[in-house]
């Protein structure tokens, strides 16, 4: 039970809570970013952000 | 012989009455031809709308459908970031006039449209719409894809399904047009989409089916503008919950393993020698 991981992250309640919150934050960011990248790859060229450059550029020229 | 034949015919007639053709409340014509299932890309559960198609579809709506059909649930702001830039949507909104709030004298004035305004209806009210359309009310298209059986397939079939001439034997009432997909086959709307009717800015050839496809996809968006986000969220939910499901299966197995694999053994209690046997033994000793 006295492994370094246990001592560092889980032994104290405050450390445990910090671990939970930091992991949650990090995981959520990674998961959201990853799923967005995958989604945009599947739907390449279909979404507005893929095609809006056509219409934005045209306005700049005018 | 004649009697027997008559009997067979009657029996067959009776069987037909009992087991014969199904009885429907509506004739096939009243039901309308069921639409073909088309291979839509945007209805797949991992695909978003094709927003270039939405933009073309909105153009078709503006140039063709909007002369009769309203789209009263769509404000200009929803077009921004979906098929138009902010400036384009603002310019489009400003083309129309809307009532202001009452001013100090209680007069209601006109002002140019803003992004928060809704797309104006072609008629002031339903009665005006009926009066202008031979008594038929062009329905609002905002939720039309959700409001009709067959959804996108039905609307696409309807728009592209007008025959050159009604088939022989079909009765088409005055002022109506024949369309097999419309329940009752008599529809007040005439065919409106013809090749080359609009000119797409992105150079897509404006064939009848291309315009129908674009406008149907646009109407699907107007009925379900949240679909892109909803599908993405659905995939994320499935990903997270499948991990949780795997975890819970593992925990269940972990907790149940000792209970499932234990062996229950019954050891009968050691019973002492019965009294009768003791007595027998004593008698034998006495002998």
CSV table of C-alpha atoms in Angstrom, one decimal:
chain,number,residue,atom,x,y,z
A,1,UNK,CA,0.0,0.0,0.0
A,2,UNK,CA,3.0,2.3,0.5
A,3,UNK,CA,3.7,2.7,-3.2
A,4,UNK,CA,5.0,6.2,-4.2
A,5,UNK,CA,1.9,6.7,-6.3
A,6,UNK,CA,-0.4,6.0,-3.4
A,7,UNK,CA,1.7,8.3,-1.1
A,8,UNK,CA,1.8,11.1,-3.5
A,9,UNK,CA,-1.8,11.2,-4.9
A,10,UNK,CA,-4.2,9.3,-2.7
A,11,UNK,CA,-3.0,9.2,0.9
A,12,UNK,CA,-4.2,12.7,2.0
A,13,UNK,CA,-7.7,13.7,1.3
A,14,UNK,CA,-6.6,17.1,-0.1
A,15,UNK,CA,-4.2,15.4,-2.5
A,16,UNK,CA,-6.8,13.0,-3.6
A,17,UNK,CA,-9.3,15.8,-4.3
A,18,UNK,CA,-6.7,17.7,-6.2
A,19,UNK,CA,-5.8,14.7,-8.2
A,20,UNK,CA,-9.5,14.2,-9.1
A,21,UNK,CA,-10.1,17.8,-10.1
A,22,UNK,CA,-6.9,18.2,-12.1
A,23,UNK,CA,-7.5,14.8,-13.9
A,24,UNK,CA,-11.0,15.8,-14.7
A,25,UNK,CA,-10.0,19.1,-16.1
A,26,UNK,CA,-7.2,17.6,-18.2
A,27,UNK,CA,-9.3,14.7,-19.4
A,28,UNK,CA,-12.2,16.9,-20.4
A,29,UNK,CA,-10.0,19.2,-22.4
A,30,UNK,CA,-8.3,16.3,-24.1
A,31,UNK,CA,-11.5,14.5,-24.8
A,32,UNK,CA,-13.3,17.5,-26.2
A,33,UNK,CA,-10.3,18.5,-28.4
A,34,UNK,CA,-9.9,14.9,-29.6
A,35,UNK,CA,-13.5,14.4,-30.5
A,36,UNK,CA,-13.7,17.7,-32.3
A,37,UNK,CA,-10.6,16.8,-34.4
A,38,UNK,CA,-12.1,13.5,-35.2
A,39,UNK,CA,-15.5,15.0,-36.0
A,40,UNK,CA,-14.0,17.6,-38.3
A,41,UNK,CA,-12.0,15.0,-40.1
A,42,UNK,CA,-15.1,12.8,-40.7
A,43,UNK,CA,-17.1,15.9,-41.9
A,44,UNK,CA,-14.3,17.5,-43.9
A,45,UNK,CA,-15.5,20.2,-46.3
A,46,UNK,CA,-19.1,20.0,-45.0
A,47,UNK,CA,-19.2,22.4,-42.2
A,48,UNK,CA,-19.4,26.2,-42.3
A,49,UNK,CA,-15.9,26.7,-41.0
A,50,UNK,CA,-14.6,24.7,-43.9
A,51,UNK,CA,-16.4,26.8,-46.6
A,52,UNK,CA,-16.7,30.3,-45.0
A,53,UNK,CA,-13.3,31.4,-46.3
A,54,UNK,CA,-14.8,31.6,-49.8
A,55,UNK,CA,-17.3,34.2,-48.7
A,56,UNK,CA,-15.1,36.1,-46.3
A,57,UNK,CA,-12.4,36.6,-48.9
A,58,UNK,CA,-14.8,37.8,-51.4
A,59,UNK,CA,-16.0,40.5,-49.0
A,60,UNK,CA,-12.5,41.7,-48.3
A,61,UNK,CA,-11.8,42.2,-52.0
A,62,UNK,CA,-14.9,44.3,-52.5
B,1,UNK,CA,-73.1,-30.9,-61.2
B,2,UNK,CA,-74.4,-27.3,-61.6
B,3,UNK,CA,-75.2,-27.3,-57.9
B,4,UNK,CA,-71.7,-28.4,-57.0
B,5,UNK,CA,-70.2,-25.7,-59.1
B,6,UNK,CA,-72.4,-23.1,-57.5
B,7,UNK,CA,-71.4,-24.4,-54.1
B,8,UNK,CA,-67.7,-24.2,-54.9
B,9,UNK,CA,-68.1,-20.6,-56.2
B,10,UNK,CA,-70.0,-19.6,-53.1
B,11,UNK,CA,-67.4,-21.2,-50.8
B,12,UNK,CA,-64.7,-19.3,-52.7
B,13,UNK,CA,-66.6,-16.1,-52.4
B,14,UNK,CA,-67.0,-16.7,-48.7
B,15,UNK,CA,-63.4,-17.4,-48.2
B,16,UNK,CA,-62.5,-14.2,-50.1
B,17,UNK,CA,-64.8,-12.2,-47.8
B,18,UNK,CA,-63.1,-13.6,-44.8
B,19,UNK,CA,-59.5,-14.0,-45.9
B,20,UNK,CA,-59.4,-11.7,-48.9
B,21,UNK,CA,-57.9,-8.4,-49.5
B,22,UNK,CA,-57.2,-6.1,-46.6
B,23,UNK,CA,-59.6,-3.2,-46.0
B,24,UNK,CA,-58.0,0.2,-45.9
B,25,UNK,CA,-59.6,3.4,-44.8
B,26,UNK,CA,-58.0,5.1,-47.7
B,27,UNK,CA,-57.5,4.1,-51.3
B,28,UNK,CA,-53.9,4.1,-52.6
B,29,UNK,CA,-54.5,7.4,-54.4
B,30,UNK,CA,-55.7,9.0,-51.2
B,31,UNK,CA,-52.7,7.6,-49.4
B,32,UNK,CA,-50.3,8.9,-52.0
B,33,UNK,CA,-47.3,7.1,-53.5
B,34,UNK,CA,-44.8,6.3,-50.8
B,35,UNK,CA,-41.5,8.2,-51.5
B,36,UNK,CA,-38.3,6.5,-52.5
B,37,UNK,CA,-35.6,6.2,-49.9
B,38,UNK,CA,-32.8,8.4,-51.2
B,39,UNK,CA,-29.2,8.0,-50.0
B,40,UNK,CA,-29.0,11.3,-48.1
B,41,UNK,CA,-25.6,12.1,-46.8
B,42,UNK,CA,-26.6,14.5,-44.1
B,43,UNK,CA,-29.1,12.1,-42.4
B,44,UNK,CA,-26.3,9.7,-41.5
B,45,UNK,CA,-25.7,9.8,-37.8
B,46,UNK,CA,-22.0,10.7,-38.1
B,47,UNK,CA,-22.4,13.4,-40.8
B,48,UNK,CA,-23.3,17.1,-40.5
B,49,UNK,CA,-25.2,19.1,-43.0
B,50,UNK,CA,-23.3,20.0,-46.1
B,51,UNK,CA,-23.3,23.7,-45.4
B,52,UNK,CA,-22.5,24.7,-49.0
B,53,UNK,CA,-25.7,22.8,-49.9
B,54,UNK,CA,-27.6,24.7,-47.1
B,55,UNK,CA,-26.4,27.9,-48.6
B,56,UNK,CA,-27.6,26.9,-52.1
B,57,UNK,CA,-30.9,25.6,-50.6
B,58,UNK,CA,-31.5,28.9,-48.9
B,59,UNK,CA,-31.0,30.6,-52.2
B,60,UNK,CA,-33.6,28.3,-53.8
B,61,UNK,CA,-36.0,29.1,-50.9
B,62,UNK,CA,-35.5,32.8,-51.3
B,63,UNK,CA,-35.8,32.9,-55.1
B,64,UNK,CA,-38.5,30.2,-55.6
B,65,UNK,CA,-40.4,29.0,-52.5
B,66,UNK,CA,-40.5,32.3,-50.7
B,67,UNK,CA,-43.0,33.8,-53.1
B,68,UNK,CA,-45.7,31.6,-51.5
B,69,UNK,CA,-44.3,29.8,-48.5
B,70,UNK,CA,-43.3,31.5,-45.2
B,71,UNK,CA,-40.4,30.4,-43.0
B,72,UNK,CA,-41.7,32.1,-39.9
B,73,UNK,CA,-39.6,30.3,-37.3
B,74,UNK,CA,-36.2,31.2,-38.8
B,75,UNK,CA,-34.6,34.5,-37.7
B,76,UNK,CA,-31.7,36.0,-39.7
B,77,UNK,CA,-29.3,35.4,-36.8
B,78,UNK,CA,-29.5,31.6,-37.2
B,79,UNK,CA,-28.1,32.0,-40.8
B,80,UNK,CA,-24.9,33.5,-39.5
B,81,UNK,CA,-22.3,30.8,-39.0
B,82,UNK,CA,-24.4,28.3,-40.8
B,83,UNK,CA,-24.7,29.5,-44.4
B,84,UNK,CA,-23.9,33.2,-44.4
B,85,UNK,CA,-21.5,35.7,-43.0
B,86,UNK,CA,-22.6,38.3,-40.5
B,87,UNK,CA,-22.5,41.0,-43.1
B,88,UNK,CA,-24.4,39.0,-45.7
B,89,UNK,CA,-27.2,38.2,-43.2
B,90,UNK,CA,-27.4,41.8,-42.0
B,91,UNK,CA,-27.7,43.0,-45.6
B,92,UNK,CA,-30.4,40.5,-46.2
B,93,UNK,CA,-32.3,41.5,-43.1
B,94,UNK,CA,-32.1,45.2,-44.1
B,95,UNK,CA,-33.9,44.5,-47.3
B,96,UNK,CA,-37.1,44.1,-45.4
B,97,UNK,CA,-39.0,46.5,-43.2
B,98,UNK,CA,-40.4,45.7,-39.8
B,99,UNK,CA,-42.7,47.5,-37.3
B,100,UNK,CA,-41.0,49.5,-34.6
B,101,UNK,CA,-42.2,49.8,-31.0
B,102,UNK,CA,-44.7,52.6,-30.6
B,103,UNK,CA,-43.0,56.0,-30.3
B,104,UNK,CA,-44.0,58.8,-28.0
B,105,UNK,CA,-47.2,59.5,-29.9
B,106,UNK,CA,-48.1,55.9,-30.1
B,107,UNK,CA,-47.4,55.6,-33.8
B,108,UNK,CA,-45.8,52.5,-35.1
B,109,UNK,CA,-43.2,53.2,-37.7
B,110,UNK,CA,-41.1,51.1,-40.1
B,111,UNK,CA,-37.5,50.3,-39.6
B,112,UNK,CA,-35.1,48.1,-41.6
B,113,UNK,CA,-34.7,44.5,-40.4
B,114,UNK,CA,-32.1,43.4,-37.9
B,115,UNK,CA,-30.4,40.1,-37.3
B,116,UNK,CA,-32.9,39.3,-34.6
B,117,UNK,CA,-35.9,39.7,-36.9
B,118,UNK,CA,-37.6,36.6,-38.4
B,119,UNK,CA,-37.8,36.0,-42.1
B,120,UNK,CA,-41.0,37.8,-43.3
B,121,UNK,CA,-43.9,35.9,-44.6
B,122,UNK,CA,-45.1,36.5,-48.2
B,123,UNK,CA,-48.7,37.1,-47.1
B,124,UNK,CA,-50.1,39.2,-44.3
B,125,UNK,CA,-52.1,36.4,-42.9
B,126,UNK,CA,-53.5,33.0,-43.8
B,127,UNK,CA,-56.7,34.4,-45.4
B,128,UNK,CA,-54.6,36.6,-47.7
B,129,UNK,CA,-52.5,33.6,-48.6
B,130,UNK,CA,-55.6,31.5,-49.4
B,131,UNK,CA,-57.2,34.4,-51.4
B,132,UNK,CA,-54.0,34.6,-53.5
B,133,UNK,CA,-53.7,30.9,-54.1
B,134,UNK,CA,-57.1,29.8,-55.3
B,135,UNK,CA,-58.2,28.9,-51.8
B,136,UNK,CA,-55.2,26.7,-50.9
B,137,UNK,CA,-52.9,27.7,-48.1
B,138,UNK,CA,-49.2,27.3,-48.8
B,139,UNK,CA,-48.0,25.8,-45.5
B,140,UNK,CA,-45.2,27.3,-43.5
B,141,UNK,CA,-42.0,25.4,-44.3
B,142,UNK,CA,-40.0,25.9,-41.0
B,143,UNK,CA,-40.8,22.5,-39.7
B,144,UNK,CA,-42.1,20.8,-42.9
B,145,UNK,CA,-39.5,18.0,-42.8
B,146,UNK,CA,-40.7,17.0,-39.4
B,147,UNK,CA,-44.3,17.5,-40.2
B,148,UNK,CA,-44.7,15.1,-43.1
B,149,UNK,CA,-44.4,11.3,-43.3
B,150,UNK,CA,-41.3,10.4,-45.2
B,151,UNK,CA,-39.6,13.8,-44.3
B,152,UNK,CA,-36.8,14.6,-46.7
B,153,UNK,CA,-37.7,11.8,-49.0
B,154,UNK,CA,-41.3,12.9,-49.3
B,155,UNK,CA,-40.4,16.5,-50.0
B,156,UNK,CA,-37.8,15.6,-52.6
B,157,UNK,CA,-40.1,13.1,-54.3
B,158,UNK,CA,-42.9,15.7,-54.3
B,159,UNK,CA,-40.8,18.4,-55.8
B,160,UNK,CA,-39.3,16.2,-58.5
B,161,UNK,CA,-42.3,13.9,-59.0
B,162,UNK,CA,-44.6,16.0,-61.2
B,163,UNK,CA,-45.2,14.1,-64.4
B,164,UNK,CA,-45.4,15.8,-67.8
B,165,UNK,CA,-49.1,14.9,-68.0
B,166,UNK,CA,-51.4,13.2,-65.5
B,167,UNK,CA,-51.7,9.4,-66.3
B,168,UNK,CA,-54.6,8.1,-68.3
B,169,UNK,CA,-57.7,7.7,-66.1
B,170,UNK,CA,-56.6,10.1,-63.3
B,171,UNK,CA,-59.1,12.8,-62.5
B,172,UNK,CA,-57.5,16.1,-61.8
B,173,UNK,CA,-59.9,18.7,-60.3
B,174,UNK,CA,-59.9,22.2,-61.7
B,175,UNK,CA,-57.0,24.4,-60.4
B,176,UNK,CA,-55.1,21.4,-59.1
B,177,UNK,CA,-52.1,19.6,-60.4
B,178,UNK,CA,-51.3,15.9,-60.5
B,179,UNK,CA,-48.6,14.6,-58.2
B,180,UNK,CA,-48.6,11.0,-57.3
B,181,UNK,CA,-46.7,11.6,-54.0
B,182,UNK,CA,-49.2,14.0,-52.7
B,183,UNK,CA,-52.0,12.3,-50.7
B,184,UNK,CA,-55.0,12.5,-52.9
B,185,UNK,CA,-52.8,13.2,-55.9
B,186,UNK,CA,-54.4,16.7,-56.5
B,187,UNK,CA,-52.0,19.4,-55.3
B,188,UNK,CA,-52.6,23.1,-55.6
B,189,UNK,CA,-48.9,23.8,-56.1
B,190,UNK,CA,-47.7,23.4,-59.6
B,191,UNK,CA,-44.2,22.2,-60.5
B,192,UNK,CA,-41.9,25.0,-59.7
B,193,UNK,CA,-38.4,23.6,-60.1
B,194,UNK,CA,-37.1,23.5,-63.7
B,195,UNK,CA,-33.5,23.1,-64.8
B,196,UNK,CA,-31.5,26.3,-64.7
B,197,UNK,CA,-34.2,28.2,-62.7
B,198,UNK,CA,-31.6,29.7,-60.3
B,199,UNK,CA,-28.0,30.5,-60.8
B,200,UNK,CA,-25.8,29.2,-58.0
B,201,UNK,CA,-22.9,31.4,-57.0
B,202,UNK,CA,-20.6,28.4,-56.5
B,203,UNK,CA,-21.1,27.2,-60.1
B,204,UNK,CA,-23.1,24.1,-59.2
B,205,UNK,CA,-25.3,23.2,-62.2
B,206,UNK,CA,-28.8,24.1,-61.1
B,207,UNK,CA,-30.7,21.0,-62.3
B,208,UNK,CA,-34.1,20.2,-61.0
B,209,UNK,CA,-32.9,17.4,-58.7
B,210,UNK,CA,-29.9,19.5,-57.5
B,211,UNK,CA,-32.2,22.4,-56.5
B,212,UNK,CA,-34.7,19.9,-54.9
B,213,UNK,CA,-31.8,18.3,-53.0
B,214,UNK,CA,-30.4,21.6,-51.8
B,215,UNK,CA,-33.7,23.0,-50.7
B,216,UNK,CA,-34.7,19.8,-48.9
B,217,UNK,CA,-31.4,19.8,-47.0
B,218,UNK,CA,-32.0,23.4,-46.1
B,219,UNK,CA,-35.6,22.6,-44.9
B,220,UNK,CA,-34.1,19.8,-42.9
B,221,UNK,CA,-31.8,22.3,-41.3
B,222,UNK,CA,-34.6,24.7,-40.6
B,223,UNK,CA,-36.6,22.0,-38.9
B,224,UNK,CA,-33.6,20.6,-37.0
B,225,UNK,CA,-30.9,23.3,-36.8
B,226,UNK,CA,-29.4,21.6,-33.8
B,227,UNK,CA,-28.8,18.3,-35.6
B,228,UNK,CA,-25.0,18.9,-36.2
B,229,UNK,CA,-24.3,19.6,-32.5
B,230,UNK,CA,-26.7,16.9,-31.4
B,231,UNK,CA,-25.0,14.2,-33.5
B,232,UNK,CA,-21.6,15.2,-32.2
B,233,UNK,CA,-22.7,15.2,-28.6
B,234,UNK,CA,-24.4,11.8,-29.2
B,235,UNK,CA,-21.1,10.3,-30.3
B,236,UNK,CA,-19.3,11.8,-27.2
B,237,UNK,CA,-22.0,10.4,-24.9
B,238,UNK,CA,-21.6,6.9,-26.5
B,239,UNK,CA,-17.8,7.1,-26.2
B,240,UNK,CA,-18.0,8.0,-22.5
B,241,UNK,CA,-20.8,5.6,-21.5
B,242,UNK,CA,-19.2,2.7,-23.3
B,243,UNK,CA,-16.1,3.1,-21.1
B,244,UNK,CA,-18.3,3.3,-18.1
B,245,UNK,CA,-20.2,0.2,-19.2
B,246,UNK,CA,-16.9,-1.7,-19.6
B,247,UNK,CA,-15.8,-0.5,-16.1
B,248,UNK,CA,-19.1,-1.5,-14.5
B,249,UNK,CA,-18.9,-5.0,-16.1
B,250,UNK,CA,-15.4,-5.4,-14.7
B,251,UNK,CA,-16.4,-4.2,-11.2
B,252,UNK,CA,-19.3,-6.6,-11.2
B,253,UNK,CA,-17.1,-9.5,-12.2
B,254,UNK,CA,-14.5,-8.5,-9.7
B,255,UNK,CA,-17.0,-8.4,-6.8
B,256,UNK,CA,-18.8,-11.6,-7.8
B,257,UNK,CA,-15.7,-13.7,-8.6
B,258,UNK,CA,-15.3,-15.1,-5.0
B,259,UNK,CA,-19.0,-15.6,-4.7
B,260,UNK,CA,-19.4,-17.4,-8.1
B,261,UNK,CA,-16.3,-19.6,-7.6
B,262,UNK,CA,-16.8,-20.7,-4.1
B,263,UNK,CA,-17.6,-24.3,-3.3
B,264,UNK,CA,-20.3,-25.1,-0.8
B,265,UNK,CA,-19.7,-28.5,0.9
B,266,UNK,CA,-22.2,-30.1,3.2
B,267,UNK,CA,-20.6,-32.1,6.1
B,268,UNK,CA,-23.3,-34.1,7.8
B,269,UNK,CA,-23.1,-33.9,11.6
B,270,UNK,CA,-21.5,-36.9,13.4
B,271,UNK,CA,-24.3,-38.8,14.9
B,272,UNK,CA,-23.7,-40.9,18.0
B,273,UNK,CA,-24.6,-44.7,18.0
B,274,UNK,CA,-28.3,-45.1,18.5
B,275,UNK,CA,-29.5,-46.4,21.9
B,276,UNK,CA,-31.1,-49.5,20.5
B,277,UNK,CA,-27.8,-50.6,19.0
B,278,UNK,CA,-26.1,-50.0,22.4
B,279,UNK,CA,-28.6,-52.3,24.1
B,280,UNK,CA,-27.9,-55.0,21.4
B,281,UNK,CA,-24.2,-54.7,22.0
B,282,UNK,CA,-24.8,-55.0,25.8
B,283,UNK,CA,-26.9,-58.2,25.3
B,284,UNK,CA,-24.2,-59.7,23.1
B,285,UNK,CA,-21.6,-58.9,25.8
B,286,UNK,CA,-23.9,-60.5,28.4
B,287,UNK,CA,-24.1,-63.7,26.4
